[in-house]
Amino acid sequence: MIDFIDPIYILTILFFVLALQRMSDPKTARSGIVYAGAAMLVAVLVTFFVPGIGNLPWIVVGTAVGGFLGFYAAKRVKMTDMPQMVAIFNGMGGGAAASIAAVELVAYTESTGFLSLAVAGGLIGSVSFSGSVIAFLKLQGWMTQRSVTFPGQQPTNIAVLVVAGISGGLLLVFAGGFWLWPFFLLALGYGILMTLPIGGADMPVVISMYNALTGVAVALDGFALVDTSAGAAAYAMIIAGTLVGAAGSFLTIVMARAMNRSLANVLFAAYGAKVEEGGTVSGALKPIDIDDAAVMMAYASKVIITPGYGMAVAQAQQKVKELMDALESKGVTVKFGIHPVAGRMPGHMNVLLAEAGVPYDRLFDQEEINPEFPSADVVVVIGANDVVNPAARRAGSPLQGMPILDVDRSKNVLVLKRGQGKGFAGIENELFYKDNARLLYGDAQETVAKLVQAIKKL
Amino acid sequence: MIAEVWAALYIVVLAAFVGYEVISRIPTLLHTPLMSGSNFIHGIVLIGAMVALGFASTFAEEILGFVAVVMGAMNVTGGYVVTDRILQMFDRSKSKGG
Protein backbone atom coordinates (compact mmCIF):
# COMPACT_ATOMS: atom_id res chain seq x y z
CA MET A 1 0.00 0.00 0.00
CA ILE A 2 1.18 3.52 -0.73
CA ASP A 3 2.17 5.34 2.42
CA PHE A 4 -0.11 8.34 2.60
CA ILE A 5 0.26 8.83 6.34
CA ASP A 6 3.77 10.28 6.41
CA PRO A 7 3.13 12.93 3.73
CA ILE A 8 0.02 14.05 5.56
CA TYR A 9 1.86 14.36 8.86
CA ILE A 10 4.55 16.39 7.10
CA LEU A 11 1.93 18.74 5.67
CA THR A 12 0.35 19.03 9.12
CA ILE A 13 3.64 20.22 10.57
CA LEU A 14 4.02 22.67 7.69
CA PHE A 15 0.62 24.14 8.48
CA PHE A 16 1.52 24.44 12.17
CA VAL A 17 4.54 26.55 11.28
CA LEU A 18 2.44 28.60 8.85
CA ALA A 19 -0.12 29.19 11.59
CA LEU A 20 2.57 30.57 13.89
CA GLN A 21 3.97 32.67 11.08
CA ARG A 22 0.57 34.17 10.27
CA MET A 23 0.19 35.05 13.93
CA SER A 24 2.74 37.84 13.50
CA ASP A 25 -0.11 40.04 12.26
CA PRO A 26 -3.63 40.30 13.70
CA LYS A 27 -5.03 40.51 10.17
CA THR A 28 -3.77 37.07 9.15
CA ALA A 29 -3.70 35.33 12.53
CA ARG A 30 -7.15 33.81 12.36
CA SER A 31 -6.69 32.25 8.94
CA GLY A 32 -3.52 30.65 10.28
CA ILE A 33 -5.24 28.87 13.14
CA VAL A 34 -8.01 27.71 10.79
CA TYR A 35 -5.40 26.11 8.51
CA ALA A 36 -3.72 24.48 11.49
CA GLY A 37 -7.07 23.20 12.73
CA ALA A 38 -7.91 21.64 9.38
CA ALA A 39 -4.45 20.07 9.20
CA MET A 40 -4.84 18.64 12.70
CA LEU A 41 -8.22 17.17 11.82
CA VAL A 42 -6.81 15.42 8.76
CA ALA A 43 -3.83 14.16 10.77
CA VAL A 44 -6.16 12.66 13.38
CA LEU A 45 -8.30 11.02 10.69
CA VAL A 46 -5.38 9.39 8.86
CA THR A 47 -4.13 8.01 12.16
CA PHE A 48 -7.08 5.60 12.05
CA PHE A 49 -5.36 4.07 9.00
CA VAL A 50 -1.97 3.39 10.60
CA PRO A 51 -1.27 -0.23 9.60
CA GLY A 52 -2.06 -2.65 12.41
CA ILE A 53 -3.87 -0.18 14.66
CA GLY A 54 -6.50 -1.80 16.86
CA ASN A 55 -8.97 -0.84 19.60
CA LEU A 56 -10.65 1.46 17.10
CA PRO A 57 -14.02 1.65 18.87
CA TRP A 58 -12.31 2.82 22.06
CA ILE A 59 -10.26 5.36 20.16
CA VAL A 60 -13.46 6.76 18.67
CA VAL A 61 -15.17 6.86 22.06
CA GLY A 62 -12.19 8.50 23.76
CA THR A 63 -11.80 11.11 21.06
CA ALA A 64 -15.51 11.87 21.10
CA VAL A 65 -15.70 12.20 24.88
CA GLY A 66 -12.56 14.34 25.18
CA GLY A 67 -13.46 16.36 22.12
CA PHE A 68 -16.93 17.10 23.42
CA LEU A 69 -15.70 18.12 26.88
CA GLY A 70 -13.01 20.38 25.43
CA PHE A 71 -15.36 21.95 22.92
CA TYR A 72 -18.12 22.54 25.44
CA ALA A 73 -15.85 24.05 28.09
CA ALA A 74 -14.02 26.27 25.60
CA LYS A 75 -17.26 27.57 24.05
CA ARG A 76 -18.87 28.38 27.37
CA VAL A 77 -16.05 30.11 29.16
CA LYS A 78 -16.08 33.88 29.56
CA MET A 79 -13.16 35.86 28.18
CA THR A 80 -12.17 36.96 31.67
CA ASP A 81 -11.79 33.26 32.60
CA MET A 82 -9.49 32.47 29.68
CA PRO A 83 -6.29 32.11 31.75
CA GLN A 84 -7.63 29.12 33.67
CA MET A 85 -8.98 27.55 30.47
CA VAL A 86 -5.59 27.82 28.81
CA ALA A 87 -4.04 26.32 31.96
CA ILE A 88 -6.40 23.33 32.09
CA PHE A 89 -6.14 22.47 28.39
CA ASN A 90 -2.39 22.67 28.71
CA GLY A 91 -2.61 20.33 31.69
CA MET A 92 -4.62 17.88 29.59
CA GLY A 93 -1.82 17.83 27.02
CA GLY A 94 0.70 17.14 29.79
CA GLY A 95 -1.53 14.39 31.19
CA ALA A 96 -1.86 12.79 27.77
CA ALA A 97 1.92 12.89 27.33
CA ALA A 98 2.42 11.31 30.77
CA SER A 99 -0.15 8.59 30.00
CA ILE A 100 1.53 7.73 26.69
CA ALA A 101 4.85 7.43 28.52
CA ALA A 102 3.13 5.18 31.06
CA VAL A 103 1.82 2.92 28.29
CA GLU A 104 5.34 2.57 26.90
CA LEU A 105 6.78 1.86 30.34
CA VAL A 106 4.11 -0.71 31.23
CA ALA A 107 4.57 -2.44 27.91
CA TYR A 108 8.31 -2.77 27.82
CA THR A 109 10.14 -5.98 28.48
CA GLU A 110 13.75 -5.12 27.86
CA SER A 111 15.62 -1.96 28.69
CA THR A 112 16.49 0.24 25.76
CA GLY A 113 17.71 3.78 25.41
CA PHE A 114 14.28 4.86 24.24
CA LEU A 115 12.73 4.07 27.57
CA SER A 116 14.83 6.60 29.40
CA LEU A 117 13.19 9.14 27.09
CA ALA A 118 9.80 7.76 28.05
CA VAL A 119 10.76 8.21 31.71
CA ALA A 120 11.74 11.82 31.03
CA GLY A 121 8.53 12.41 29.08
CA GLY A 122 6.51 10.84 31.89
CA LEU A 123 8.19 12.99 34.53
CA ILE A 124 7.79 16.28 32.68
CA GLY A 125 4.28 15.46 31.45
CA SER A 126 3.14 14.57 34.98
CA VAL A 127 4.60 17.75 36.48
CA SER A 128 2.96 19.81 33.74
CA PHE A 129 -0.36 18.05 34.32
CA SER A 130 -0.63 18.41 38.10
CA GLY A 131 1.01 21.84 38.06
CA SER A 132 -1.44 23.14 35.48
CA VAL A 133 -4.35 21.73 37.48
CA ILE A 134 -3.20 23.67 40.56
CA ALA A 135 -2.77 26.79 38.41
CA PHE A 136 -6.31 26.23 37.13
CA LEU A 137 -7.70 25.89 40.68
CA LYS A 138 -5.94 29.08 41.75
CA LEU A 139 -7.10 31.09 38.75
CA GLN A 140 -10.64 29.76 39.00
CA GLY A 141 -10.70 30.89 42.63
CA TRP A 142 -11.34 27.35 43.91
CA MET A 143 -8.26 27.72 46.07
CA THR A 144 -6.35 30.71 47.34
CA GLN A 145 -4.58 32.82 44.72
CA ARG A 146 -1.89 33.73 47.20
CA SER A 147 1.37 31.93 47.66
CA VAL A 148 0.96 28.80 49.83
CA THR A 149 4.00 28.13 52.00
CA PHE A 150 4.95 25.77 54.81
CA PRO A 151 8.15 25.24 56.80
CA GLY A 152 10.79 23.23 54.96
CA GLN A 153 8.97 23.68 51.68
CA GLN A 154 11.92 23.89 49.31
CA PRO A 155 13.85 20.95 50.84
CA THR A 156 10.64 18.88 50.70
CA ASN A 157 10.08 19.77 47.05
CA ILE A 158 13.64 18.94 46.09
CA ALA A 159 13.48 15.64 47.97
CA VAL A 160 10.26 14.69 46.16
CA LEU A 161 11.81 15.48 42.79
CA VAL A 162 15.00 13.56 43.57
CA VAL A 163 13.13 10.47 44.78
CA ALA A 164 10.91 10.63 41.69
CA GLY A 165 14.05 10.67 39.54
CA ILE A 166 15.54 7.72 41.45
CA SER A 167 12.30 5.77 41.04
CA GLY A 168 12.47 6.48 37.33
CA GLY A 169 15.99 5.09 37.23
CA LEU A 170 15.00 1.95 39.16
CA LEU A 171 12.03 1.56 36.86
CA LEU A 172 14.45 1.25 33.97
CA VAL A 173 16.87 -1.05 35.76
CA PHE A 174 14.31 -3.50 37.13
CA ALA A 175 12.02 -3.44 34.11
CA GLY A 176 9.31 -3.46 36.63
CA GLY A 177 5.78 -2.76 37.43
CA PHE A 178 6.22 -1.72 41.05
CA TRP A 179 8.43 1.30 40.42
CA LEU A 180 5.87 2.84 38.11
CA TRP A 181 3.78 3.76 41.12
CA PRO A 182 6.25 5.82 43.16
CA PHE A 183 7.59 7.34 39.96
CA PHE A 184 4.29 8.72 38.68
CA LEU A 185 2.86 9.57 42.10
CA LEU A 186 5.94 11.54 43.10
CA ALA A 187 6.13 13.28 39.72
CA LEU A 188 2.49 14.34 40.06
CA GLY A 189 3.16 15.39 43.64
CA TYR A 190 6.08 17.52 42.59
CA GLY A 191 3.91 19.42 40.10
CA ILE A 192 1.47 20.25 42.90
CA LEU A 193 4.17 21.22 45.40
CA MET A 194 5.99 23.35 42.87
CA THR A 195 2.89 25.39 41.97
CA LEU A 196 1.55 25.95 45.50
CA PRO A 197 3.96 28.75 46.46
CA ILE A 198 3.36 30.70 43.25
CA GLY A 199 0.95 33.59 43.67
CA GLY A 200 -1.63 35.01 41.29
CA ALA A 201 0.36 37.80 39.69
CA ASP A 202 3.16 35.40 38.75
CA MET A 203 0.73 33.25 36.77
CA PRO A 204 1.71 34.67 33.35
CA VAL A 205 5.18 33.21 33.86
CA VAL A 206 3.95 29.90 35.21
CA ILE A 207 1.33 29.30 32.52
CA SER A 208 3.90 29.99 29.81
CA MET A 209 6.36 27.65 31.48
CA TYR A 210 3.93 24.75 31.74
CA ASN A 211 3.07 25.33 28.10
CA ALA A 212 6.74 24.88 27.25
CA LEU A 213 7.03 21.82 29.51
CA THR A 214 4.07 20.10 27.86
CA GLY A 215 5.69 20.74 24.48
CA VAL A 216 8.94 19.18 25.71
CA ALA A 217 7.06 16.17 27.15
CA VAL A 218 5.30 15.62 23.82
CA ALA A 219 8.62 15.79 21.97
CA LEU A 220 10.21 13.30 24.41
CA ASP A 221 7.28 10.92 23.92
CA GLY A 222 7.90 11.26 20.22
CA PHE A 223 11.50 10.14 20.73
CA ALA A 224 10.30 7.19 22.77
CA LEU A 225 7.96 6.16 19.95
CA VAL A 226 10.37 6.57 17.03
CA ASP A 227 11.31 2.91 16.95
CA THR A 228 7.77 1.54 17.24
CA SER A 229 4.97 1.08 14.75
CA ALA A 230 4.08 4.69 15.49
CA GLY A 231 7.19 5.99 13.73
CA ALA A 232 5.42 8.56 11.55
CA ALA A 233 3.37 10.00 14.41
CA ALA A 234 6.55 10.12 16.47
CA TYR A 235 8.28 12.59 14.14
CA ALA A 236 5.20 14.82 14.04
CA MET A 237 5.16 14.83 17.84
CA ILE A 238 8.86 15.64 18.03
CA ILE A 239 8.56 18.66 15.74
CA ALA A 240 5.30 20.01 17.13
CA GLY A 241 6.53 19.50 20.69
CA THR A 242 9.76 21.33 19.94
CA LEU A 243 7.90 24.24 18.34
CA VAL A 244 5.75 24.57 21.45
CA GLY A 245 8.77 24.22 23.70
CA ALA A 246 10.35 27.14 21.86
CA ALA A 247 7.16 29.23 22.00
CA GLY A 248 6.60 28.55 25.69
CA SER A 249 10.22 29.27 26.59
CA PHE A 250 10.11 32.52 24.63
CA LEU A 251 7.00 33.70 26.48
CA THR A 252 8.37 32.57 29.83
CA ILE A 253 11.50 34.65 29.29
CA VAL A 254 9.52 37.69 28.08
CA MET A 255 7.23 37.52 31.12
CA ALA A 256 10.01 37.05 33.67
CA ARG A 257 11.96 39.91 32.10
CA ALA A 258 8.91 42.15 32.30
CA MET A 259 9.03 41.69 36.06
CA ASN A 260 12.82 41.95 36.19
CA ARG A 261 12.95 38.66 38.06
CA SER A 262 14.67 35.43 37.22
CA LEU A 263 12.61 32.34 36.53
CA ALA A 264 14.12 30.80 39.66
CA ASN A 265 12.92 33.74 41.72
CA VAL A 266 9.39 33.41 40.34
CA LEU A 267 9.32 29.67 40.99
CA PHE A 268 11.02 29.40 44.34
CA ALA A 269 10.84 32.72 46.16
CA ALA A 270 7.18 32.45 47.25
CA TYR A 271 6.81 36.08 46.21
CA GLY A 272 3.95 37.95 47.80
CA ALA A 273 3.56 35.44 50.65
CA LYS A 274 4.69 37.99 53.20
CA VAL A 275 3.13 41.41 53.38
CA GLU A 276 5.87 43.91 54.03
CA GLU A 277 5.55 46.76 56.47
CA GLY A 278 6.16 49.72 54.26
CA GLY A 279 5.80 53.00 56.13
CA THR A 280 8.08 55.08 54.01
CA VAL A 281 5.43 56.68 51.83
CA SER A 282 4.67 60.29 52.60
CA GLY A 283 1.74 62.35 51.46
CA ALA A 284 -1.99 61.79 51.59
CA LEU A 285 -4.47 59.85 49.52
CA LYS A 286 -6.63 62.38 47.69
CA PRO A 287 -10.05 61.16 46.61
CA ILE A 288 -12.00 62.80 43.80
CA ASP A 289 -15.67 62.61 42.92
CA ILE A 290 -17.15 61.34 39.67
CA ASP A 291 -18.15 64.72 38.26
CA ASP A 292 -14.76 66.32 38.80
CA ALA A 293 -13.07 63.31 37.26
CA ALA A 294 -15.42 63.48 34.27
CA VAL A 295 -14.64 67.16 33.71
CA MET A 296 -10.92 66.47 33.98
CA MET A 297 -11.13 63.78 31.30
CA ALA A 298 -13.62 65.41 28.94
CA TYR A 299 -11.58 68.59 28.61
CA ALA A 300 -8.28 66.81 28.18
CA SER A 301 -6.66 66.46 24.79
CA LYS A 302 -5.01 63.12 25.46
CA VAL A 303 -6.08 60.37 27.86
CA ILE A 304 -4.18 57.12 28.37
CA ILE A 305 -5.92 54.18 30.01
CA THR A 306 -3.78 51.56 31.77
CA PRO A 307 -5.76 48.48 32.78
CA GLY A 308 -4.71 45.70 35.12
CA TYR A 309 -6.09 42.51 36.61
CA GLY A 310 -8.70 44.55 38.51
CA MET A 311 -10.41 45.34 35.20
CA ALA A 312 -10.76 41.61 34.55
CA VAL A 313 -12.08 40.92 38.05
CA ALA A 314 -14.70 43.66 37.73
CA GLN A 315 -15.55 42.60 34.14
CA ALA A 316 -15.23 46.27 33.28
CA GLN A 317 -13.83 45.98 29.75
CA GLN A 318 -17.14 46.78 28.04
CA LYS A 319 -17.59 49.92 30.13
CA VAL A 320 -14.01 50.91 29.42
CA LYS A 321 -14.80 50.73 25.71
CA GLU A 322 -17.82 53.00 26.32
CA LEU A 323 -15.55 55.37 28.20
CA MET A 324 -13.26 55.47 25.18
CA ASP A 325 -16.20 56.19 22.86
CA ALA A 326 -17.57 58.93 25.13
CA LEU A 327 -14.20 60.64 25.34
CA GLU A 328 -13.60 60.38 21.62
CA SER A 329 -16.95 61.97 20.90
CA LYS A 330 -15.65 64.95 22.91
CA GLY A 331 -12.59 65.09 20.69
CA VAL A 332 -10.20 63.50 23.19
CA THR A 333 -7.42 61.23 21.92
CA VAL A 334 -7.59 57.92 23.80
CA LYS A 335 -4.81 55.34 23.95
CA PHE A 336 -4.27 52.23 26.01
CA GLY A 337 -0.98 51.37 27.70
CA ILE A 338 -0.60 47.65 28.36
CA HIS A 339 2.04 46.21 30.63
CA PRO A 340 3.26 42.74 29.54
CA VAL A 341 2.39 41.11 32.87
CA ALA A 342 -0.88 42.95 33.53
CA GLY A 343 -3.41 40.23 34.24
CA ARG A 344 -2.97 36.52 34.68
CA MET A 345 -1.58 35.39 31.34
CA PRO A 346 0.54 36.92 28.58
CA GLY A 347 -1.57 39.37 26.59
CA HIS A 348 -4.57 39.09 28.95
CA MET A 349 -5.55 42.79 28.73
CA ASN A 350 -5.28 42.84 24.93
CA VAL A 351 -7.75 39.97 24.72
CA LEU A 352 -10.29 41.59 27.05
CA LEU A 353 -10.14 44.93 25.28
CA ALA A 354 -10.43 43.26 21.88
CA GLU A 355 -13.48 41.41 23.21
CA ALA A 356 -15.03 44.74 24.14
CA GLY A 357 -14.36 45.99 20.61
CA VAL A 358 -11.45 48.35 21.26
CA PRO A 359 -9.53 48.54 17.96
CA TYR A 360 -6.13 47.00 18.40
CA ASP A 361 -4.36 50.03 16.94
CA ARG A 362 -5.21 51.86 20.19
CA LEU A 363 -3.38 49.28 22.27
CA PHE A 364 0.27 50.09 22.94
CA ASP A 365 2.86 48.10 24.78
CA GLN A 366 5.11 49.48 27.45
CA GLU A 367 7.96 50.66 25.24
CA GLU A 368 5.63 52.42 22.83
CA ILE A 369 3.51 54.17 25.44
CA ASN A 370 6.08 55.23 28.03
CA PRO A 371 7.39 58.24 26.03
CA GLU A 372 3.80 59.46 25.70
CA PHE A 373 2.96 59.81 29.38
CA PRO A 374 4.53 63.28 29.88
CA SER A 375 2.26 64.67 27.17
CA ALA A 376 -0.88 62.96 28.51
CA ASP A 377 -3.34 65.16 30.38
CA VAL A 378 -4.95 62.30 32.26
CA VAL A 379 -3.93 58.71 32.83
CA VAL A 380 -6.66 56.39 34.06
CA VAL A 381 -5.34 53.43 36.05
CA ILE A 382 -8.00 50.73 36.21
CA GLY A 383 -7.24 47.90 38.59
CA ALA A 384 -3.49 47.97 38.04
CA ASN A 385 -1.09 48.35 40.92
CA ASP A 386 2.46 47.02 40.94
CA VAL A 387 2.99 47.65 37.21
CA VAL A 388 2.49 51.40 37.75
CA ASN A 389 4.30 51.73 41.09
CA PRO A 390 7.14 54.27 40.78
CA ALA A 391 8.86 52.52 43.71
CA ALA A 392 10.26 50.21 41.04
CA ARG A 393 12.70 52.97 40.08
CA ARG A 394 14.05 53.24 43.62
CA ALA A 395 16.84 51.07 45.00
CA GLY A 396 15.83 48.90 47.92
CA SER A 397 12.21 48.45 46.96
CA PRO A 398 10.98 44.87 46.47
CA LEU A 399 9.91 45.99 42.99
CA GLN A 400 13.31 47.51 42.22
CA GLY A 401 14.21 47.30 38.55
CA MET A 402 10.83 46.10 37.32
CA PRO A 403 10.03 47.94 34.09
CA ILE A 404 6.84 49.90 34.80
CA LEU A 405 4.42 52.14 32.98
CA ASP A 406 5.55 55.68 33.81
CA VAL A 407 2.05 56.93 34.57
CA ASP A 408 3.27 59.23 37.34
CA ARG A 409 4.99 61.40 34.71
CA SER A 410 1.67 62.51 33.21
CA LYS A 411 -0.14 65.66 34.32
CA ASN A 412 -2.94 63.92 36.19
CA VAL A 413 -3.43 60.34 37.31
CA LEU A 414 -6.85 58.98 38.05
CA VAL A 415 -6.70 55.72 39.99
CA LEU A 416 -9.74 53.45 40.07
CA LYS A 417 -9.47 51.14 43.06
CA ARG A 418 -11.75 48.74 44.80
CA GLY A 419 -10.43 49.52 48.25
CA GLN A 420 -7.33 50.65 50.07
CA GLY A 421 -5.53 47.31 49.63
CA LYS A 422 -2.01 46.83 48.47
CA GLY A 423 -0.76 45.29 45.25
CA PHE A 424 0.38 41.72 44.82
CA ALA A 425 3.90 42.56 45.89
CA GLY A 426 2.43 43.61 49.21
CA ILE A 427 3.89 47.08 49.24
CA GLU A 428 2.35 50.51 49.30
CA ASN A 429 1.96 52.14 45.93
CA GLU A 430 3.77 55.46 46.02
CA LEU A 431 1.84 56.54 42.96
CA PHE A 432 -1.35 56.91 44.96
CA TYR A 433 0.27 59.46 47.26
CA LYS A 434 1.70 61.65 44.52
CA ASP A 435 0.48 65.23 44.16
CA ASN A 436 -0.93 64.57 40.68
CA ALA A 437 -2.85 61.43 41.72
CA ARG A 438 -6.55 61.30 42.54
CA LEU A 439 -8.38 58.21 43.72
CA LEU A 440 -11.83 56.98 42.79
CA TYR A 441 -12.94 54.15 45.07
CA GLY A 442 -15.46 51.53 44.11
CA ASP A 443 -16.13 48.62 41.78
CA ALA A 444 -14.38 49.41 38.52
CA GLN A 445 -17.35 48.51 36.35
CA GLU A 446 -19.76 50.77 38.26
CA THR A 447 -17.26 53.60 38.52
CA VAL A 448 -16.50 53.59 34.82
CA ALA A 449 -20.22 53.43 33.99
CA LYS A 450 -20.84 56.49 36.15
CA LEU A 451 -17.92 58.29 34.51
CA VAL A 452 -19.38 57.58 31.08
CA GLN A 453 -22.76 59.02 32.13
CA ALA A 454 -21.13 62.10 33.63
CA ILE A 455 -19.01 62.71 30.53
CA LYS A 456 -22.01 62.37 28.22
CA LYS A 457 -23.88 65.03 30.21
CA LEU A 458 -21.12 67.60 29.83
CA MET B 1 17.65 2.62 15.92
CA ILE B 2 20.52 4.86 16.97
CA ALA B 3 20.42 6.41 13.50
CA GLU B 4 16.78 7.27 14.02
CA VAL B 5 17.51 9.08 17.25
CA TRP B 6 20.21 11.12 15.56
CA ALA B 7 17.86 11.95 12.69
CA ALA B 8 15.28 13.09 15.23
CA LEU B 9 17.88 15.25 16.96
CA TYR B 10 18.71 16.99 13.69
CA ILE B 11 15.01 17.72 13.38
CA VAL B 12 14.80 19.08 16.92
CA VAL B 13 17.61 21.55 16.31
CA LEU B 14 15.96 22.87 13.17
CA ALA B 15 12.47 22.93 14.68
CA ALA B 16 13.68 24.86 17.73
CA PHE B 17 15.39 27.40 15.50
CA VAL B 18 12.38 27.80 13.19
CA GLY B 19 10.10 28.01 16.20
CA TYR B 20 12.14 30.72 17.85
CA GLU B 21 12.52 32.76 14.65
CA VAL B 22 8.83 32.65 13.81
CA ILE B 23 7.63 33.21 17.35
CA SER B 24 9.88 36.15 18.16
CA ARG B 25 8.10 38.10 15.38
CA ILE B 26 4.74 37.81 17.09
CA PRO B 27 3.72 41.15 18.66
CA THR B 28 2.84 41.37 22.37
CA LEU B 29 -0.70 42.15 21.25
CA LEU B 30 -1.07 38.50 20.22
CA HIS B 31 0.73 36.79 23.08
CA THR B 32 -2.43 35.13 24.38
CA PRO B 33 -3.34 33.56 21.03
CA LEU B 34 0.33 32.56 20.65
CA MET B 35 0.11 30.73 23.95
CA SER B 36 -3.25 29.10 23.33
CA GLY B 37 -2.31 28.39 19.71
CA SER B 38 0.85 26.58 20.76
CA ASN B 39 -1.33 24.88 23.37
CA PHE B 40 -3.42 23.63 20.46
CA ILE B 41 -0.33 22.55 18.50
CA HIS B 42 0.90 20.27 21.27
CA GLY B 43 -2.52 18.68 20.98
CA ILE B 44 -0.77 16.60 18.30
CA VAL B 45 -0.17 14.40 21.33
CA LEU B 46 -3.61 13.02 20.45
CA ILE B 47 -2.21 11.07 17.49
CA GLY B 48 0.45 9.58 19.76
CA ALA B 49 -2.28 8.67 22.22
CA MET B 50 -4.36 7.05 19.47
CA VAL B 51 -1.39 4.93 18.43
CA ALA B 52 -0.60 4.05 22.05
CA LEU B 53 -4.17 2.85 22.58
CA GLY B 54 -4.28 1.28 19.13
CA PHE B 55 -1.32 -0.99 19.86
CA ALA B 56 -2.10 -1.63 23.53
CA SER B 57 -2.12 -5.33 24.33
CA THR B 58 -2.90 -5.58 28.06
CA PHE B 59 -5.76 -4.13 30.06
CA ALA B 60 -3.47 -1.72 31.92
CA GLU B 61 -2.09 -0.37 28.65
CA GLU B 62 -5.61 0.02 27.29
CA ILE B 63 -6.77 1.99 30.31
CA LEU B 64 -3.75 4.31 30.19
CA GLY B 65 -4.07 4.67 26.43
CA PHE B 66 -7.75 5.54 26.75
CA VAL B 67 -6.97 8.20 29.37
CA ALA B 68 -4.33 9.61 27.02
CA VAL B 69 -6.81 9.75 24.13
CA VAL B 70 -9.47 11.53 26.20
CA MET B 71 -7.00 14.09 27.53
CA GLY B 72 -5.38 14.59 24.13
CA ALA B 73 -8.77 15.16 22.51
CA MET B 74 -9.66 17.74 25.18
CA ASN B 75 -6.35 19.47 24.55
CA VAL B 76 -6.94 19.62 20.80
CA THR B 77 -10.54 20.80 20.70
CA GLY B 78 -10.28 23.10 23.71
CA GLY B 79 -7.06 24.64 22.46
CA TYR B 80 -8.51 25.21 19.02
CA VAL B 81 -11.79 26.73 20.15
CA VAL B 82 -10.12 29.05 22.65
CA THR B 83 -7.60 30.29 20.08
CA ASP B 84 -10.23 30.75 17.41
CA ARG B 85 -12.51 32.68 19.77
CA ILE B 86 -9.70 35.02 20.72
CA LEU B 87 -8.53 35.62 17.16
CA GLN B 88 -12.10 36.17 16.04
CA MET B 89 -12.23 39.18 18.37
CA PHE B 90 -9.07 40.64 16.92
CA ASP B 91 -10.58 40.09 13.50
CA ARG B 92 -13.64 42.04 14.56
CA SER B 93 -11.79 44.85 16.28
CA LYS B 94 -9.95 45.39 13.01
CA SER B 95 -13.13 46.12 11.06
CA LYS B 96 -14.52 48.39 13.75
CA GLY B 97 -11.32 50.32 14.07
CA GLY B 98 -11.11 51.36 10.42
Tab-separated table of C-alpha atoms in Angstrom, chain A residues 286-299 323 327 378 380 414-417 438-458:
chain	number	residue	atom	x	y	z
A	286	LYS	CA	-6.631	62.375	47.688
A	287	PRO	CA	-10.053	61.159	46.612
A	288	ILE	CA	-12.000	62.800	43.797
A	289	ASP	CA	-15.675	62.605	42.924
A	290	ILE	CA	-17.145	61.338	39.667
A	291	ASP	CA	-18.149	64.725	38.262
A	292	ASP	CA	-14.761	66.317	38.799
A	293	ALA	CA	-13.075	63.307	37.263
A	294	ALA	CA	-15.416	63.476	34.267
A	295	VAL	CA	-14.635	67.157	33.715
A	296	MET	CA	-10.925	66.473	33.984
A	297	MET	CA	-11.128	63.783	31.302
A	298	ALA	CA	-13.622	65.413	28.940
A	299	TYR	CA	-11.575	68.591	28.615
A	323	LEU	CA	-15.551	55.372	28.195
A	327	LEU	CA	-14.200	60.640	25.339
A	378	VAL	CA	-4.950	62.300	32.258
A	380	VAL	CA	-6.663	56.390	34.058
A	414	LEU	CA	-6.852	58.984	38.055
A	415	VAL	CA	-6.698	55.722	39.988
A	416	LEU	CA	-9.740	53.447	40.072
A	417	LYS	CA	-9.475	51.138	43.060
A	438	ARG	CA	-6.552	61.301	42.536
A	439	LEU	CA	-8.384	58.212	43.721
A	440	LEU	CA	-11.828	56.979	42.795
A	441	TYR	CA	-12.939	54.154	45.068
A	442	GLY	CA	-15.460	51.527	44.108
A	443	ASP	CA	-16.130	48.625	41.784
A	444	ALA	CA	-14.378	49.412	38.517
A	445	GLN	CA	-17.349	48.510	36.353
A	446	GLU	CA	-19.757	50.768	38.264
A	447	THR	CA	-17.264	53.596	38.524
A	448	VAL	CA	-16.499	53.590	34.821
A	449	ALA	CA	-20.223	53.430	33.987
A	450	LYS	CA	-20.835	56.493	36.146
A	451	LEU	CA	-17.917	58.294	34.512
A	452	VAL	CA	-19.384	57.580	31.078
A	453	GLN	CA	-22.761	59.016	32.134
A	454	ALA	CA	-21.126	62.100	33.626
A	455	ILE	CA	-19.014	62.709	30.525
A	456	LYS	CA	-22.013	62.371	28.223
A	457	LYS	CA	-23.881	65.028	30.213
A	458	LEU	CA	-21.123	67.598	29.832
